[in-house]
GROMACS .gro file of C-alpha atoms in nm:
model
  277
    1MET     CA    1   0.008  -0.015   0.007
    2SER     CA    2   0.140   0.351  -0.106
    3GLN     CA    3   0.188   0.613   0.163
    4HIS     CA    4  -0.088   0.826   0.007
    5GLN     CA    5  -0.344   0.510   0.051
    6ALA     CA    6  -0.247   0.472   0.397
    7PHE     CA    7  -0.313   0.849   0.464
    8LYS     CA    8  -0.659   0.831   0.278
    9GLN     CA    9  -0.749   0.522   0.481
   10ARG     CA   10  -0.641   0.669   0.810
   11VAL     CA   11  -0.846   1.001   0.735
   12HIS     CA   12  -1.133   0.781   0.674
   13LEU     CA   13  -1.125   0.598   1.013
   14ALA     CA   14  -1.056   0.907   1.170
   15GLN     CA   15  -1.348   1.087   1.039
   16GLU     CA   16  -1.571   0.773   1.143
   17ILE     CA   17  -1.414   0.787   1.493
   18ASP     CA   18  -1.539   1.164   1.505
   19ARG     CA   19  -1.862   1.092   1.389
   20ILE     CA   20  -1.970   0.797   1.608
   21GLY     CA   21  -1.793   0.970   1.886
   22HIS     CA   22  -2.011   1.287   1.856
   23LEU     CA   23  -2.309   1.035   1.883
   24LEU     CA   24  -2.163   0.921   2.201
   25VAL     CA   25  -2.119   1.241   2.349
   26THR     CA   26  -2.502   1.333   2.303
   27ARG     CA   27  -2.629   1.002   2.427
   28TRP     CA   28  -2.427   0.725   2.637
   29GLU     CA   29  -2.484   0.366   2.471
   30ARG     CA   30  -2.263   0.089   2.595
   31PRO     CA   31  -2.268  -0.087   2.243
   32LEU     CA   32  -2.185   0.228   2.075
   33ALA     CA   33  -1.885   0.285   2.338
   34ALA     CA   34  -1.765  -0.069   2.210
   35HIS     CA   35  -1.795   0.022   1.871
   36LEU     CA   36  -1.611   0.351   1.906
   37LEU     CA   37  -1.337   0.165   2.122
   38SER     CA   38  -1.274  -0.061   1.838
   39LEU     CA   39  -1.238   0.211   1.590
   40ILE     CA   40  -0.979   0.346   1.814
   41LEU     CA   41  -0.775   0.053   1.861
   42ARG     CA   42  -0.792  -0.009   1.476
   43LEU     CA   43  -0.645   0.380   1.453
   44GLU     CA   44  -0.380   0.296   1.688
   45ASP     CA   45  -0.271   0.002   1.510
   46MET     CA   46  -0.263   0.195   1.181
   47VAL     CA   47  -0.073   0.465   1.324
   48ARG     CA   48   0.198   0.235   1.452
   49GLU     CA   49   0.245   0.068   1.100
   50GLN     CA   50   0.273   0.423   0.968
   51ASP     CA   51   0.544   0.500   1.226
   52LEU     CA   52   0.321   0.781   1.378
   53ASN     CA   53   0.442   0.767   1.712
   54GLU     CA   54   0.351   1.133   1.794
   55ILE     CA   55  -0.012   1.011   1.793
   56THR     CA   56  -0.037   0.707   1.974
   57GLY     CA   57  -0.015   0.904   2.312
   58GLU     CA   58  -0.351   1.069   2.250
   59ILE     CA   59  -0.527   0.776   2.103
   60GLN     CA   60  -0.390   0.574   2.407
   61THR     CA   61  -0.550   0.820   2.644
   62LEU     CA   62  -0.890   0.798   2.487
   63SER     CA   63  -0.877   0.437   2.460
   64ARG     CA   64  -0.825   0.409   2.851
   65LEU     CA   65  -1.090   0.632   2.907
   66LEU     CA   66  -1.363   0.432   2.700
   67GLN     CA   67  -1.235   0.102   2.846
   68GLY     CA   68  -1.293   0.262   3.203
   69TRP     CA   69  -1.627   0.364   3.129
   70ILE     CA   70  -1.697   0.004   2.980
   71GLN     CA   71  -1.568  -0.184   3.233
   72GLN     CA   72  -1.835  -0.041   3.484
   73PRO     CA   73  -2.167  -0.169   3.392
   74GLN     CA   74  -2.347  -0.042   3.678
   75THR     CA   75  -2.269   0.326   3.606
   76ALA     CA   76  -2.242   0.560   3.325
   77PRO     CA   77  -2.039   0.855   3.279
   78SER     CA   78  -2.232   1.203   3.338
   79GLU     CA   79  -2.324   1.429   3.032
   80ASN     CA   80  -2.068   1.678   3.191
   81GLU     CA   81  -1.771   1.407   3.158
   82ARG     CA   82  -1.905   1.327   2.813
   83TYR     CA   83  -1.912   1.711   2.701
   84ASN     CA   84  -1.581   1.779   2.869
   85ARG     CA   85  -1.353   1.463   2.872
   86LEU     CA   86  -1.479   1.262   2.604
   87ARG     CA   87  -1.520   1.526   2.355
   88HIS     CA   88  -1.172   1.720   2.422
   89HIS     CA   89  -0.999   1.365   2.361
   90LEU     CA   90  -1.190   1.307   2.047
   91GLY     CA   91  -1.150   1.614   1.927
   92LEU     CA   92  -0.791   1.574   1.963
   93VAL     CA   93  -0.772   1.219   1.825
   94SER     CA   94  -0.958   1.275   1.540
   95GLN     CA   95  -0.773   1.608   1.419
   96LEU     CA   96  -0.424   1.413   1.466
   97GLY     CA   97  -0.557   1.106   1.289
   98MET     CA   98  -0.625   1.336   0.979
   99MET     CA   99  -0.317   1.552   0.992
  100GLU     CA  100  -0.079   1.500   0.724
  101ARG     CA  101   0.304   1.420   0.781
  102LYS     CA  102   0.543   1.665   0.602
  103ASP     CA  103   0.819   1.411   0.537
  104GLY     CA  104   0.764   1.341   0.169
  105LEU     CA  105   0.394   1.274   0.159
  106PRO     CA  106   0.223   1.388  -0.158
  107GLU     CA  107  -0.003   1.704  -0.144
  108ILE     CA  108  -0.328   1.591  -0.050
  109ASP     CA  109  -0.682   1.798  -0.203
  110TYR     CA  110  -0.859   1.846   0.106
  111ASP     CA  111  -1.157   1.996  -0.088
  112ALA     CA  112  -1.200   1.674  -0.254
  113LEU     CA  113  -1.081   1.437   0.054
  114LEU     CA  114  -1.308   1.619   0.288
  115GLY     CA  115  -1.645   1.631   0.058
  116GLY     CA  116  -1.656   2.024   0.075
  117GLY     CA  117  -1.522   2.349  -0.068
  118LEU     CA  118  -1.247   2.523   0.126
  119VAL     CA  119  -1.357   2.757   0.424
  120THR     CA  120  -1.163   3.067   0.468
  121LEU     CA  121  -1.139   3.218   0.837
  122TYR     CA  122  -0.983   3.537   1.002
  123LEU     CA  123  -0.822   3.478   1.325
  124TRP     CA  124  -0.795   3.774   1.556
  125LEU     CA  125  -0.597   3.648   1.838
  126PRO     CA  126  -0.329   3.804   2.063
  127GLN     CA  127  -0.005   3.871   1.942
  128ASP     CA  128   0.208   3.638   2.206
  129VAL     CA  129  -0.003   3.348   2.085
  130ASP     CA  130   0.140   3.081   1.876
  131ALA     CA  131  -0.139   3.036   1.654
  132THR     CA  132   0.034   2.732   1.432
  133PRO     CA  133  -0.115   2.432   1.621
  134LEU     CA  134  -0.465   2.578   1.554
  135ILE     CA  135  -0.406   2.646   1.180
  136GLN     CA  136  -0.274   2.282   1.123
  137GLN     CA  137  -0.575   2.138   1.305
  138LEU     CA  138  -0.845   2.338   1.112
  139SER     CA  139  -0.641   2.239   0.791
  140CYS     CA  140  -0.760   1.911   0.835
  141TYR     CA  141  -1.108   2.001   0.799
  142GLY     CA  142  -1.063   2.202   0.474
  143ILE     CA  143  -1.045   2.536   0.648
  144HIS     CA  144  -0.782   2.802   0.557
  145ALA     CA  145  -0.723   3.022   0.891
  146LYS     CA  146  -0.552   3.339   0.843
  147VAL     CA  147  -0.434   3.539   1.129
  148ILE     CA  148  -0.463   3.932   1.125
  149GLN     CA  149  -0.361   4.108   1.414
  150GLN     CA  150  -0.423   4.485   1.301
  151ALA     CA  151  -0.787   4.654   1.273
  152ALA     CA  152  -0.683   4.830   0.963
  153LYS     CA  153  -0.593   4.506   0.774
  154LEU     CA  154  -0.858   4.306   0.917
  155ALA     CA  155  -1.107   4.607   0.773
  156GLN     CA  156  -0.913   4.585   0.462
  157ALA     CA  157  -0.945   4.205   0.397
  158LEU     CA  158  -1.317   4.209   0.500
  159GLN     CA  159  -1.356   4.415   0.202
  160ASP     CA  160  -1.123   4.226  -0.037
  161LYS     CA  161  -1.290   3.896   0.033
  162ALA     CA  162  -1.583   3.813   0.272
  163PRO     CA  163  -1.466   3.491   0.511
  164GLU     CA  164  -1.694   3.221   0.648
  165ALA     CA  165  -1.649   3.384   0.997
  166VAL     CA  166  -1.420   3.599   1.190
  167VAL     CA  167  -1.289   3.421   1.508
  168ALA     CA  168  -1.143   3.713   1.762
  169PHE     CA  169  -0.999   3.712   2.102
  170THR     CA  170  -1.152   3.957   2.350
  171GLU     CA  171  -1.168   4.059   2.740
  172PHE     CA  172  -1.436   4.323   2.628
  173ALA     CA  173  -1.216   4.605   2.737
  174ALA     CA  174  -1.396   4.943   2.624
  175ASN     CA  175  -1.121   5.004   2.376
  176ASP     CA  176  -1.086   4.674   2.216
  177PRO     CA  177  -1.059   4.708   1.848
  178ILE     CA  178  -1.233   4.400   1.776
  179LEU     CA  179  -1.552   4.542   1.935
  180LEU     CA  180  -1.540   4.854   1.748
  181LEU     CA  181  -1.508   4.677   1.432
  182ALA     CA  182  -1.811   4.457   1.547
  183PRO     CA  183  -2.086   4.590   1.372
  184THR     CA  184  -1.880   4.621   1.050
  185ILE     CA  185  -1.787   4.238   1.067
  186SER     CA  186  -2.121   4.097   1.157
  187SER     CA  187  -2.288   4.310   0.862
  188ILE     CA  188  -2.029   4.082   0.633
  189CYS     CA  189  -1.985   3.785   0.805
  190PRO     CA  190  -2.074   3.592   1.162
  191LEU     CA  191  -1.853   3.692   1.408
  192ILE     CA  192  -1.719   3.444   1.658
  193LEU     CA  193  -1.580   3.557   1.996
  194THR     CA  194  -1.341   3.378   2.242
  195SER     CA  195  -1.264   3.495   2.561
  196PRO     CA  196  -1.150   3.376   2.899
  197LEU     CA  197  -1.431   3.562   3.062
  198HIS     CA  198  -1.782   3.382   3.059
  199ASP     CA  199  -2.002   3.600   3.325
  200PHE     CA  200  -2.334   3.740   3.246
  201GLN     CA  201  -2.168   4.083   3.171
  202ALA     CA  202  -1.921   3.915   2.908
  203ARG     CA  203  -2.230   3.726   2.761
  204LEU     CA  204  -2.444   4.035   2.725
  205ALA     CA  205  -2.155   4.250   2.564
  206ALA     CA  206  -2.084   3.942   2.306
  207VAL     CA  207  -2.464   3.964   2.227
  208ARG     CA  208  -2.453   4.348   2.196
  209ALA     CA  209  -2.122   4.336   1.966
  210GLY     CA  210  -2.338   4.097   1.739
  211ALA     CA  211  -2.165   3.790   1.780
  212GLY     CA  212  -2.296   3.459   1.712
  213SER     CA  213  -2.127   3.259   1.971
  214LEU     CA  214  -1.883   3.296   2.262
  215LEU     CA  215  -1.649   3.056   2.276
  216ASP     CA  216  -1.393   2.939   2.576
  217TRP     CA  217  -1.045   3.043   2.606
  218PRO     CA  218  -0.773   2.902   2.489
  219LEU     CA  219  -0.947   2.826   2.203
  220GLN     CA  220  -1.027   2.441   2.125
  221ALA     CA  221  -1.042   2.371   1.733
  222HIS     CA  222  -1.281   2.121   1.802
  223GLN     CA  223  -1.553   2.353   1.966
  224LEU     CA  224  -1.463   2.608   1.668
  225ILE     CA  225  -1.562   2.299   1.431
  226ASP     CA  226  -1.888   2.227   1.625
  227GLN     CA  227  -1.999   2.602   1.555
  228LEU     CA  228  -1.913   2.606   1.206
  229SER     CA  229  -2.080   2.250   1.133
  230PHE     CA  230  -2.393   2.250   1.339
  231SER     CA  231  -2.488   2.615   1.418
  232ASP     CA  232  -2.709   2.883   1.217
  233LEU     CA  233  -2.415   3.149   1.257
  234GLY     CA  234  -2.485   3.296   0.935
  235GLU     CA  235  -2.890   3.301   0.985
  236LYS     CA  236  -3.034   3.646   0.995
  237ARG     CA  237  -3.279   3.683   1.310
  238GLU     CA  238  -3.562   3.932   1.382
  239PRO     CA  239  -3.476   4.120   1.648
  240LEU     CA  240  -3.599   4.020   2.004
  241ARG     CA  241  -3.909   4.222   2.104
  242VAL     CA  242  -4.022   4.275   2.514
  243LEU     CA  243  -4.406   4.292   2.545
  244ILE     CA  244  -4.469   4.467   2.884
  245VAL     CA  245  -4.788   4.395   3.053
  246GLU     CA  246  -4.870   4.656   3.325
  247ASP     CA  247  -5.163   4.823   3.496
  248MET     CA  248  -5.000   5.126   3.618
  249GLU     CA  249  -4.920   5.362   3.336
  250SER     CA  250  -4.633   5.524   3.539
  251LEU     CA  251  -4.446   5.193   3.585
  252ALA     CA  252  -4.494   5.084   3.213
  253GLY     CA  253  -4.325   5.412   3.130
  254LEU     CA  254  -4.021   5.325   3.383
  255TYR     CA  255  -3.988   4.980   3.248
  256SER     CA  256  -3.996   5.110   2.907
  257SER     CA  257  -3.684   5.341   2.961
  258VAL     CA  258  -3.490   5.087   3.134
  259LEU     CA  259  -3.520   4.854   2.850
  260ASN     CA  260  -3.452   5.164   2.620
  261ALA     CA  261  -3.158   5.245   2.792
  262GLN     CA  262  -3.010   4.888   2.721
  263GLY     CA  263  -3.097   4.903   2.346
  264TRP     CA  264  -3.453   4.719   2.375
  265LYS     CA  265  -3.738   4.828   2.163
  266PRO     CA  266  -4.024   4.741   2.430
  267ALA     CA  267  -4.420   4.801   2.289
  268ARG     CA  268  -4.657   4.919   2.548
  269ARG     CA  269  -4.985   5.056   2.428
  270PRO     CA  270  -5.362   5.097   2.625
  271SER     CA  271  -5.554   4.775   2.565
  272ARG     CA  272  -5.944   4.744   2.570
  273ASN     CA  273  -5.986   4.720   2.924
  274GLY     CA  274  -5.733   5.021   3.014
  275TYR     CA  275  -5.431   4.803   3.095
  276TRP     CA  276  -5.126   4.934   2.946
  277THR     CA  277  -4.921   4.708   2.753
   0.00000   0.00000   0.00000
């Protein structure tokens, strides 16, 4: 078997692991877990044959995790364990399994291999962050990620070519350039924010910035892939509306003024029975 054929088989197996694994993340079924474990062990044998020793450690971590759960017939992993531990290791294994070796393998047409057109993302990340691992992981899914770290260059890039999305780090500072550019970005393409802050104020700020999602920081490739694959980031929604029901006009006016100050557009009018809405 040629290196190219071996690579294609490994990618196919890694994609199947990713597919079955995500089913297991959403619902725990012991037979499904056993099937996933068998696929992972096949991948471990395959990478050993191809001398990909740098991948085996993460594969073994995932296989041990599944074996531990399967060997406890009276209990099942919690939803939190599946959505955190399982999805984390699953994302790493599937990404590493699909990663191309750089020691003489032929260039692979990811567009044809992964069954979709190439996707472009613009990344706005802190200047001291090495984005190379993230870019390599995203490339396994046919995603071309370009790091841009100057507001003027990002604005120009948006005018030159609209990406699938802009993925931007923020700590929601008042003078953050990405927040100043957010209205322009969201008018052109979806905006995905990533931040170490996830309290109510941060989430509210993300919504006001027009972001379609707020992801954890450090940014995990599998979380970003989930957003791009399964969300409706590009879908235009009608603005949320608030209906105030109050029998005192003064209170209805107070509620309206508070909501107006926060950017909401409440509706209030007298009804037939004299109440204000």
